[in-house]
Coordinates of C-alpha atoms in Angstrom, one line a residue:
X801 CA 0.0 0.0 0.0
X802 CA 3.1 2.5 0.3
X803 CA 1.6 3.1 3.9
X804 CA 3.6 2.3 6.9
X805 CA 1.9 1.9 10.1
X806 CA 2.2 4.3 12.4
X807 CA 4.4 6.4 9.7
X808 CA 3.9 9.9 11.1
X809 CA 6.0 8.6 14.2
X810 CA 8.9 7.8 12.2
X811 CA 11.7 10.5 11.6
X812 CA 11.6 12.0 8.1
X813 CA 15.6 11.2 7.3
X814 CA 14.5 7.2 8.8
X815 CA 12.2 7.3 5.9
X816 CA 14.5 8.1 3.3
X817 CA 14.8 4.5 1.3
X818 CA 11.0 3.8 1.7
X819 CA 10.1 7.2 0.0
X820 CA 12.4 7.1 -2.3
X821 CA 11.0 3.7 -3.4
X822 CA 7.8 4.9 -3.6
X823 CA 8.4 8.1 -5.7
X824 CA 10.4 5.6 -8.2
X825 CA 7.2 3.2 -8.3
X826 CA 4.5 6.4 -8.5
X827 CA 6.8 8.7 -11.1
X828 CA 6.6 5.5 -13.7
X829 CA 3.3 5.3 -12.7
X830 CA 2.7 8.7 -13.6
X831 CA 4.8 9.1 -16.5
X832 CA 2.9 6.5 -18.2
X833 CA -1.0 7.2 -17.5
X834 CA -1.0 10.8 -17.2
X835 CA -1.5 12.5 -20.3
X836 CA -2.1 16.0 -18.0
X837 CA 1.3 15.8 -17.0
X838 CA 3.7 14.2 -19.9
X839 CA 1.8 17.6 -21.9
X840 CA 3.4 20.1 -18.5
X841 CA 6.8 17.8 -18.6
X842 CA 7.2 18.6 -22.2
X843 CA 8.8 15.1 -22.9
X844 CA 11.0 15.4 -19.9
X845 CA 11.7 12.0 -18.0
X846 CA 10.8 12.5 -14.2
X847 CA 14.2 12.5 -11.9
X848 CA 15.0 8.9 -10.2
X849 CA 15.9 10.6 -7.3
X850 CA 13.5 12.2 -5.0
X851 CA 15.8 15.2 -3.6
X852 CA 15.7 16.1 -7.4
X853 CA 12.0 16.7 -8.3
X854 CA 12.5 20.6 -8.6
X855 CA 13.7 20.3 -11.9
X856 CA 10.1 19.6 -13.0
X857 CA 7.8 22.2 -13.4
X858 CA 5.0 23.0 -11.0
X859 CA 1.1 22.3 -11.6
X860 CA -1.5 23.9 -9.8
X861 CA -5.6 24.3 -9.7
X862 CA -5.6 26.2 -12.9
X863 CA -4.2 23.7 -14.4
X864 CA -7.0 21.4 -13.5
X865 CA -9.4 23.5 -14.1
X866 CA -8.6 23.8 -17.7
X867 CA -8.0 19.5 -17.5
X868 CA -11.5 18.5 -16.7
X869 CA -13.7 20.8 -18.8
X870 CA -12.0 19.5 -21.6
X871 CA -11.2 16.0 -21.2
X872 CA -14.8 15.2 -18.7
X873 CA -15.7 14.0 -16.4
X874 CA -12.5 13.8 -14.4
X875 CA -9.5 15.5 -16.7
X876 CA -6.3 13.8 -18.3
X877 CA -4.8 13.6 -15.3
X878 CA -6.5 10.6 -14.5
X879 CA -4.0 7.9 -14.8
X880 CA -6.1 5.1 -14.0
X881 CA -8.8 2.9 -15.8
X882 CA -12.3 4.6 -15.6
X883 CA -13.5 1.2 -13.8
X884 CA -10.7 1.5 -10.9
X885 CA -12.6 4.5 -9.6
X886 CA -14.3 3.2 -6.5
X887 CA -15.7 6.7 -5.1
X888 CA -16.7 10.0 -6.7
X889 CA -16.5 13.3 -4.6
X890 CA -16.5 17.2 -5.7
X891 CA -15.0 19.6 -3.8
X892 CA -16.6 22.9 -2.7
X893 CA -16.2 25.6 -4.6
X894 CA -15.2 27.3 -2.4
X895 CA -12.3 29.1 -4.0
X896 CA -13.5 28.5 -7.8
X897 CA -14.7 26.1 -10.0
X898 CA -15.5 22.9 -8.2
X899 CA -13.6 19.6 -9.3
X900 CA -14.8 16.3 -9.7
X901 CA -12.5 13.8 -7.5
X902 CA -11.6 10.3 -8.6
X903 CA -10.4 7.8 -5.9
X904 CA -9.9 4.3 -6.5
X905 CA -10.2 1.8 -3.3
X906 CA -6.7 1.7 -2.8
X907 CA -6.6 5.6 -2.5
X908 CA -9.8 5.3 -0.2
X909 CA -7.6 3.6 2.2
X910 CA -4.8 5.6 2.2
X911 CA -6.7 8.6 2.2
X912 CA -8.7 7.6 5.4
X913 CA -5.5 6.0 7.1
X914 CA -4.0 9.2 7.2
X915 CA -6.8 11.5 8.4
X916 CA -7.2 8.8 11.3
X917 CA -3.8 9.5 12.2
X918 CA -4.5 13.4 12.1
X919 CA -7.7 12.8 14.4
X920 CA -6.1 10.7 16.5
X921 CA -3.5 13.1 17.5
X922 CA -6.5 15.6 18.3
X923 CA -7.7 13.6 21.0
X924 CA -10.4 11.5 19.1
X925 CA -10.3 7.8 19.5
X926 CA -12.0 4.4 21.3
X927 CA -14.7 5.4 24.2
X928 CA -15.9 9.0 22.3
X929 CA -18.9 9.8 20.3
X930 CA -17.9 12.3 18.2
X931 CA -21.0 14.0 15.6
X932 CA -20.0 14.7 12.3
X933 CA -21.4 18.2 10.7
X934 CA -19.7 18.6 7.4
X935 CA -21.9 18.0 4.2
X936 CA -22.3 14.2 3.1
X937 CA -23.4 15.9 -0.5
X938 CA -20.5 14.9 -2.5
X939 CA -17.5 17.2 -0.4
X940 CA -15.2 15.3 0.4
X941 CA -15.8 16.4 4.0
X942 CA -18.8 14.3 4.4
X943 CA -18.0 10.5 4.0
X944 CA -14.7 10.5 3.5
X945 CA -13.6 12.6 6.9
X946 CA -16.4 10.3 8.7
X947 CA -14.5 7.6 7.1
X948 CA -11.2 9.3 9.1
X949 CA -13.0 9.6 12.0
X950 CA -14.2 6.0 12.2
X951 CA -10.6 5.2 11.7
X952 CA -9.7 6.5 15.1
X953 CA -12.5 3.8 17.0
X954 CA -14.5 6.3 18.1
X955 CA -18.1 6.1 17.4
X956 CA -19.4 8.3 14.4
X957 CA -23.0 10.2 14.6
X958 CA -23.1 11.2 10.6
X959 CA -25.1 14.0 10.8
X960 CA -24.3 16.2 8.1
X961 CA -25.6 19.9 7.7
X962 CA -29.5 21.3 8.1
X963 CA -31.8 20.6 10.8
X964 CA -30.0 22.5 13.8
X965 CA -32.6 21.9 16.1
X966 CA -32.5 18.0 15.8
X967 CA -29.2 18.1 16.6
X968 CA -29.1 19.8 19.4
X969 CA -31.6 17.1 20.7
X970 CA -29.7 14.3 19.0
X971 CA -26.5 15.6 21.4
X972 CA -28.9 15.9 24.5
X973 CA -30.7 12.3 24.2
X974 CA -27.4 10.2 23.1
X975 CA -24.2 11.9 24.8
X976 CA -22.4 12.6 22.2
X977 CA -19.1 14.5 23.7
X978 CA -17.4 15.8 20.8
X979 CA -18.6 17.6 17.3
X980 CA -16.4 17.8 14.2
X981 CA -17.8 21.2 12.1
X982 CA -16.1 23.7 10.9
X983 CA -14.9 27.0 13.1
X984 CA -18.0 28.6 12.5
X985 CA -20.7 26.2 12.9
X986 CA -20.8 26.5 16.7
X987 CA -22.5 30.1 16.2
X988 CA -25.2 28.5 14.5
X989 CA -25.7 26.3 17.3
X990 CA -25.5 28.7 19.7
X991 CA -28.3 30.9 17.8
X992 CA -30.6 27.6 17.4
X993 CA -30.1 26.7 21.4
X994 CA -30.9 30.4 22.4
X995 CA -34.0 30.7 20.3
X996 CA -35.6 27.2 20.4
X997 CA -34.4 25.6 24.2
X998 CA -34.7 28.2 26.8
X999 CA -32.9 27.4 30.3
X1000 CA -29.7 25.6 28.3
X1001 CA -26.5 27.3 27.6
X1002 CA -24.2 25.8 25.3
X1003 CA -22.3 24.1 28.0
X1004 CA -25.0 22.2 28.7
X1005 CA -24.5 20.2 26.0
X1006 CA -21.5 18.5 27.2
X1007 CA -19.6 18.5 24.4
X1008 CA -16.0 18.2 25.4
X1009 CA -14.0 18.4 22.1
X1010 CA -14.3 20.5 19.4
X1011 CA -12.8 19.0 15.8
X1012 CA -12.1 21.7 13.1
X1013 CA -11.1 22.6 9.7
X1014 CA -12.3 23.5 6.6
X1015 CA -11.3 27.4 7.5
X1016 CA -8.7 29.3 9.2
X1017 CA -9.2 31.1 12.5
X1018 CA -8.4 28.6 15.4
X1019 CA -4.9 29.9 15.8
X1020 CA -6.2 32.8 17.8
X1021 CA -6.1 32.4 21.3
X1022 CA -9.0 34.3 21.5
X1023 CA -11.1 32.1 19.9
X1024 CA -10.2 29.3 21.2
X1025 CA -10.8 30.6 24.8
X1026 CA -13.9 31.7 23.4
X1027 CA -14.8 27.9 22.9
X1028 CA -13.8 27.1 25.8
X1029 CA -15.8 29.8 27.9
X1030 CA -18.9 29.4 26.1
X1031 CA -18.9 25.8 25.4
X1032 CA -16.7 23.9 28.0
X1033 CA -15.0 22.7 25.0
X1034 CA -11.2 22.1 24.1
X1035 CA -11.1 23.5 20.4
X1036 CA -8.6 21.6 18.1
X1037 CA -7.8 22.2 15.1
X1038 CA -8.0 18.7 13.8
X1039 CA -8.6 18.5 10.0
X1040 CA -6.4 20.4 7.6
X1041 CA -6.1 19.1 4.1
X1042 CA -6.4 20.2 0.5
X1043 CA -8.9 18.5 -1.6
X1044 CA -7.3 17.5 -4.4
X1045 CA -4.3 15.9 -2.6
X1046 CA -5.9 14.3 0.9
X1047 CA -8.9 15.7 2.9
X1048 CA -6.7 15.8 6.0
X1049 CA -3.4 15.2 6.5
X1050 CA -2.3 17.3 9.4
X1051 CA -3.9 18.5 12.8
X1052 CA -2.5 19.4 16.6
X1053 CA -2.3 17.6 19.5
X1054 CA -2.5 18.2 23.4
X1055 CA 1.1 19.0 23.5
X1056 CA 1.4 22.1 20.7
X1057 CA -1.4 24.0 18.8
X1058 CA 0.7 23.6 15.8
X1059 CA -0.5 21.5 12.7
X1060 CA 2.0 18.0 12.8
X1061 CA 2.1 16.9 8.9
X1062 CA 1.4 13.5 9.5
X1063 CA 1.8 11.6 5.7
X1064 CA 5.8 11.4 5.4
X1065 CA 5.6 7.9 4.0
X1066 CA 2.9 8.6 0.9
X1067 CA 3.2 12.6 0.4
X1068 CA 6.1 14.8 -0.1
X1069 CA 6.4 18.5 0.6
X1070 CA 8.1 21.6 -0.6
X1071 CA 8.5 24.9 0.6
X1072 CA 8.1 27.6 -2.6
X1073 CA 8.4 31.3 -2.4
X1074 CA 5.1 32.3 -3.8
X1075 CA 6.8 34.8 -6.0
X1076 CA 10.1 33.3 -7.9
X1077 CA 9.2 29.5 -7.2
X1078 CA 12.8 29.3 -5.6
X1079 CA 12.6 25.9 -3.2
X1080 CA 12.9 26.9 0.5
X1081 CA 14.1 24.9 3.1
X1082 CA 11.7 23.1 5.0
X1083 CA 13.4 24.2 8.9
X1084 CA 12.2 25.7 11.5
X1085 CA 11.3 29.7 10.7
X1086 CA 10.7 29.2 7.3
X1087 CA 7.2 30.5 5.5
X1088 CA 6.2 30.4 1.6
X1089 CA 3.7 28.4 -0.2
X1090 CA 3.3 24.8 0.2
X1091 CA 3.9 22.7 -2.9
X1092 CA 3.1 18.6 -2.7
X1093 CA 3.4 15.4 -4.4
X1094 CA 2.2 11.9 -4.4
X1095 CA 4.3 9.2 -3.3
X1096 CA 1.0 6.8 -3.3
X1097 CA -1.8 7.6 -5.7
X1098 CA -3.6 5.7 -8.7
X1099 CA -6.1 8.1 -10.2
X1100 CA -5.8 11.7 -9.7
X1101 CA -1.8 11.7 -8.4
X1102 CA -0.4 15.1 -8.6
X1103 CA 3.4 16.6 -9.0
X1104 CA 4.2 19.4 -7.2
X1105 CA 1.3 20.9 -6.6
X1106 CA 1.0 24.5 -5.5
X1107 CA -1.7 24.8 -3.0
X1108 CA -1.8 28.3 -2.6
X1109 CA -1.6 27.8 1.3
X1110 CA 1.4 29.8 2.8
X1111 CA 3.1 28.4 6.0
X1112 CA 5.1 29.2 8.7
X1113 CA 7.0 25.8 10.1
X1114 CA 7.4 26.1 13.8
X1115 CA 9.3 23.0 14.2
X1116 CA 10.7 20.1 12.5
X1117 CA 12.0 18.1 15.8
X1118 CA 9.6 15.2 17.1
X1119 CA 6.9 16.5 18.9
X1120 CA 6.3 15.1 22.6
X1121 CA 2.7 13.4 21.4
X1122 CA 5.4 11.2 18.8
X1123 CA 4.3 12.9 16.0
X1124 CA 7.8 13.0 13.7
X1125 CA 6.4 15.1 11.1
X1126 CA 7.4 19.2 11.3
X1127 CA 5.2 21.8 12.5
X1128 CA 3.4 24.5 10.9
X1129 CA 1.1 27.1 10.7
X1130 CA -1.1 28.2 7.7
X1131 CA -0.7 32.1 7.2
X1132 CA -3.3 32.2 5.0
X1133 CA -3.9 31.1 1.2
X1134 CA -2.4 33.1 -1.6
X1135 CA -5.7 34.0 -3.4
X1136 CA -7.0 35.6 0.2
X1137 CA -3.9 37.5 0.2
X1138 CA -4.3 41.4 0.2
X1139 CA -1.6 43.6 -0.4
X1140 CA -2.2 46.9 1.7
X1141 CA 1.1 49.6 0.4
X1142 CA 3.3 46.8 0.8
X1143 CA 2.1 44.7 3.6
X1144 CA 0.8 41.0 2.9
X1145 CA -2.4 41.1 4.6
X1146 CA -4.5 37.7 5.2
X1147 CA -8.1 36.5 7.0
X1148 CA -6.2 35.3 9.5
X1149 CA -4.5 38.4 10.7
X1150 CA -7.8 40.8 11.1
X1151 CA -9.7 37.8 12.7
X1152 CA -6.8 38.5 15.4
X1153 CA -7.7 41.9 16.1
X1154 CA -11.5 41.8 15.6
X1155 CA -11.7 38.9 18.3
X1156 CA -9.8 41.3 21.0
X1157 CA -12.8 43.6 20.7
X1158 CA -15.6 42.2 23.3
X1159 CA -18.4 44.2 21.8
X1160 CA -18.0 42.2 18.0
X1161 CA -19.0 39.0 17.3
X1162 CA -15.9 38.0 16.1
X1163 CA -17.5 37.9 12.5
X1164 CA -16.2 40.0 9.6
X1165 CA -15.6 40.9 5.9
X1166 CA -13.1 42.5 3.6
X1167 CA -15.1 43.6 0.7
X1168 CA -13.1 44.5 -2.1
X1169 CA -15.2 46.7 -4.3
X1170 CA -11.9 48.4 -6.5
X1171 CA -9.1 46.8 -8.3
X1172 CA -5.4 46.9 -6.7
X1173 CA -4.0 49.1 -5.0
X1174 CA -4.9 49.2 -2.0
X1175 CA -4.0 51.8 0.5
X1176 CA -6.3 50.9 3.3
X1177 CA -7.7 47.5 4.2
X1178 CA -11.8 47.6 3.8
X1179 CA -13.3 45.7 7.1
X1180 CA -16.7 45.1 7.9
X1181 CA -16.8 44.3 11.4
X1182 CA -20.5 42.9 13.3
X1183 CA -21.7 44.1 16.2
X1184 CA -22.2 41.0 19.3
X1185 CA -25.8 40.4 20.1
X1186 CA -27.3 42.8 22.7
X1187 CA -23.5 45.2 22.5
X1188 CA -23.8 48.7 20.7
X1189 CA -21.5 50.9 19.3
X1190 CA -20.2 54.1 21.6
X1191 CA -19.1 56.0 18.4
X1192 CA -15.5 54.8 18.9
X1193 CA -15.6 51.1 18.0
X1194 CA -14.4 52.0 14.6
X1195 CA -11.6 54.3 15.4
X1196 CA -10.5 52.0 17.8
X1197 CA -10.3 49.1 16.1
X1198 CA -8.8 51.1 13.2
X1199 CA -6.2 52.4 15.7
X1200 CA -5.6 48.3 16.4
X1201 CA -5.1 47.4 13.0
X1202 CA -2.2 50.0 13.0
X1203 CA -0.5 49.1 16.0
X1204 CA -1.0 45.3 15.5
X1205 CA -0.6 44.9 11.7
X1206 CA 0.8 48.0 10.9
X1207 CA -1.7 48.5 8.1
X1208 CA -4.3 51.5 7.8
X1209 CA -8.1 49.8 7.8
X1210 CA -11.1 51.5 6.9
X1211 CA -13.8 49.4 9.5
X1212 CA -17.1 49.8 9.2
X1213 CA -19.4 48.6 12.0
X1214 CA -22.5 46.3 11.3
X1215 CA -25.2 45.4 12.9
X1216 CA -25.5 42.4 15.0
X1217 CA -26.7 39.1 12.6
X1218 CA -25.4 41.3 9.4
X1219 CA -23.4 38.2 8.1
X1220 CA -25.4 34.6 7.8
X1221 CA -23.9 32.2 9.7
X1222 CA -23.1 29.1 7.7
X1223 CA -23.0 25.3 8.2
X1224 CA -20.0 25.2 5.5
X1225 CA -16.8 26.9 5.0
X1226 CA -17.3 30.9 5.1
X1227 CA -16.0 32.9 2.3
X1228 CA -14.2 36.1 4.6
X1229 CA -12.6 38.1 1.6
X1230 CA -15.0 39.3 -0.8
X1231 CA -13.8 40.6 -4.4
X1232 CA -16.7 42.3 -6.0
X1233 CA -14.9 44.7 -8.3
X1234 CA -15.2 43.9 -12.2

């Protein structure tokens, strides 16, 4: 299978003759059932030797994008027979056009193998009920991160998205103890419990753990504690992935709130500065762009692939849960990036600084109604439910966003309930110009 058990406890450099093994068996594989990418290679062989696969050029989502229209359903990067595709999924959208994802049932494994791994180093595992509320229609996040959880031995609720109120009462009557949702999902709950079962806070729910992903945000302390207070939860951030590589293949544990990339033994990762493509060191310190290739993939496998995530590794040493794989934190994706006179400024950042403000919900948008430049960064900020606005609220937080960021904002104050609050991932940058 390429997989080795337990492989995200093994050091990277104690992997070295297993990966390269597997790069040797999946570049062959590549080189002769992907059309997509003998057309980017231009005829060029793929190098034997792992430490040498920057001499090939990168691909990224616009590449697919252009693949699948025009060689349907799935693109010519599929380098496996059409009746070795065991599952079907489609991602969001969330960013673009959505993709149609081709898995066959060796991929399935792998693929659900390693987000176990991820969720087990957040705390899920044999003895929890954990309620999954990511959407079973198609997104990868529905069956196959149940799948991930279910790999873990903990029992899975599949709930899915819709019908708040039942699951509030699903929670109550079977006690569950741990919900994996997106970051922003809770607020939706918290709405639906105020509204429709008065005398219960939150906390009387008894969920324990909170299981994330799907959006950025749970770095800030803020909003973690926020979790905590409100919820008697311990927020983790449990489920980072990219779609078109594998739903999840990092998360945190109890020891360190940084994401541990746990899929050494079948992916392979580069550090990229966004701008020249020059290959960065993957040490502790070091941010760009994350760039990844399969070492263990039969339909869809990709070669240096630019997500369009930028990280910041925090460590590279084994971490005390055992987890070998480095540390890192995502900045925020490249396409979210706004450029403010010179400053890189990304979701994550403002969340930072609305969050500190008690009277806001912690809910906001950057509305980008003009074409670069930008001198000022455009924030609309909501209001908490039942907190008003003295007349300052704006300059102040303006005045934050200087001495924090270093960036002049233009904040505009909203009402509370201006923004809906959503049951999938939540689109924070909003480019509306022509």
């Amino acid at each position: 299978m390429s997989l080795i058990d337990d492989g995200h406890r093994i050091a990277l450099h104690e992997l070295a003759g297993h990966r390269q093994a597997a790069w040797e068996s999946q570049s062959a594989h590549v080189a002769a059932n992907s059309a997509f990418y003998r057309r980017i290679w231009n005829g060029a062989t793929p190098p034997r030797r792992l430490e040498d696969l920057p001499e090939l050029p990168f691909s990224d989502k616009a590449d697919l994008r252009l693949s699948q229209p025009a060689h349907p359903p799935f693109g010519d990067y599929l380098a496996a027979p059409r009746d070795r595709v065991s599952r079907l999924h489609r991602t969001s959208g969330t960013t673009g056009q959505a993709m149609n994802l081709a898995m066959s049932a060796r991929d399935c494994e792998i693929t659900e193998i390693v987000g176990g791994r991820a969720q087990a180093l957040a705390g899920l595992g044999p003895g929890i009920t954990v309620v999954h509320c990511l959407n079973y229609q198609m997104w990868m996040g529905g069956l196959t991160d149940h799948l991930t959880l279910e790999r873990t031995g903990a029992t899975v609720v599949p709930f899915g998205v819709g019908s708040t109120e039942l699951l509030v009462r699903t929670i109550l009557e079977t006690g569950i103890t741990a919900i994996s949702c997106t970051p922003s999902y809770p607020a939706v709950l918290e709405r639906v419990v105020s509204e429709k079962f008065p005398g219960i806070a939150p906390a009387d729910l008894g969920l324990r753990l909170g299981l994330f992903g799907g959006e950025p945000g749970l770095d800030d302390p803020a909003l973690r504690q926020r979790f905590r207070d409100t919820w008697g939860m311990e927020p983790r951030n449990s489920n980072y992935g990219v779609s078109d590589v594998f739903c999840n293949f990092a998360s945190q544990c109890d020891h360190d709130t940084a994401l541990h990339f746990v899929a050494h033994d079948v992916l392979h990762a580069e550090l990229i500065d966004p701008d020249s493509g020059d290959v960065r060191p993957l040490r502790a310190g070091a941010e760009g762009e994350l760039v990844l290739t399969h070492l263990a993939r039969d339909c869809q496998p990709l070669v240096r692939f630019r997500t369009g995530d930028i990280i910041a590794i925090e460590a590279t040493d084994t971490c005390g849960c055992g987890c070998a794989g480095f540390r890192f934190r995502v900045i925020g994706r490249s396409d979210d990036m706004v450029v403010v006179r010179g400053l890189n400024m990304f979701p994550t950042m403002v969340a930072a600084v609305v969050t500190g403000f008690d009277e806001l919900s912690g809910d906001y948008r950057i509305v980008l109604d003009t074409p670069p430049p930008y001198d000022a960064l455009p924030v609309r900020a909501e209001l908490a439910k039942g907190r008003g606005d003295d007349g300052t609220l704006a300059r102040r937080l303006e005045a934050a966003f200087k001495s924090r960021l270093g960036a002049t904002a233009r904040v505009t104050i909203v009402p509370a309930g201006t923004f809906p609050v959503t049951e999938g991932k939540t689109r924070r940058v909003i480019r509306s110009h022509p």
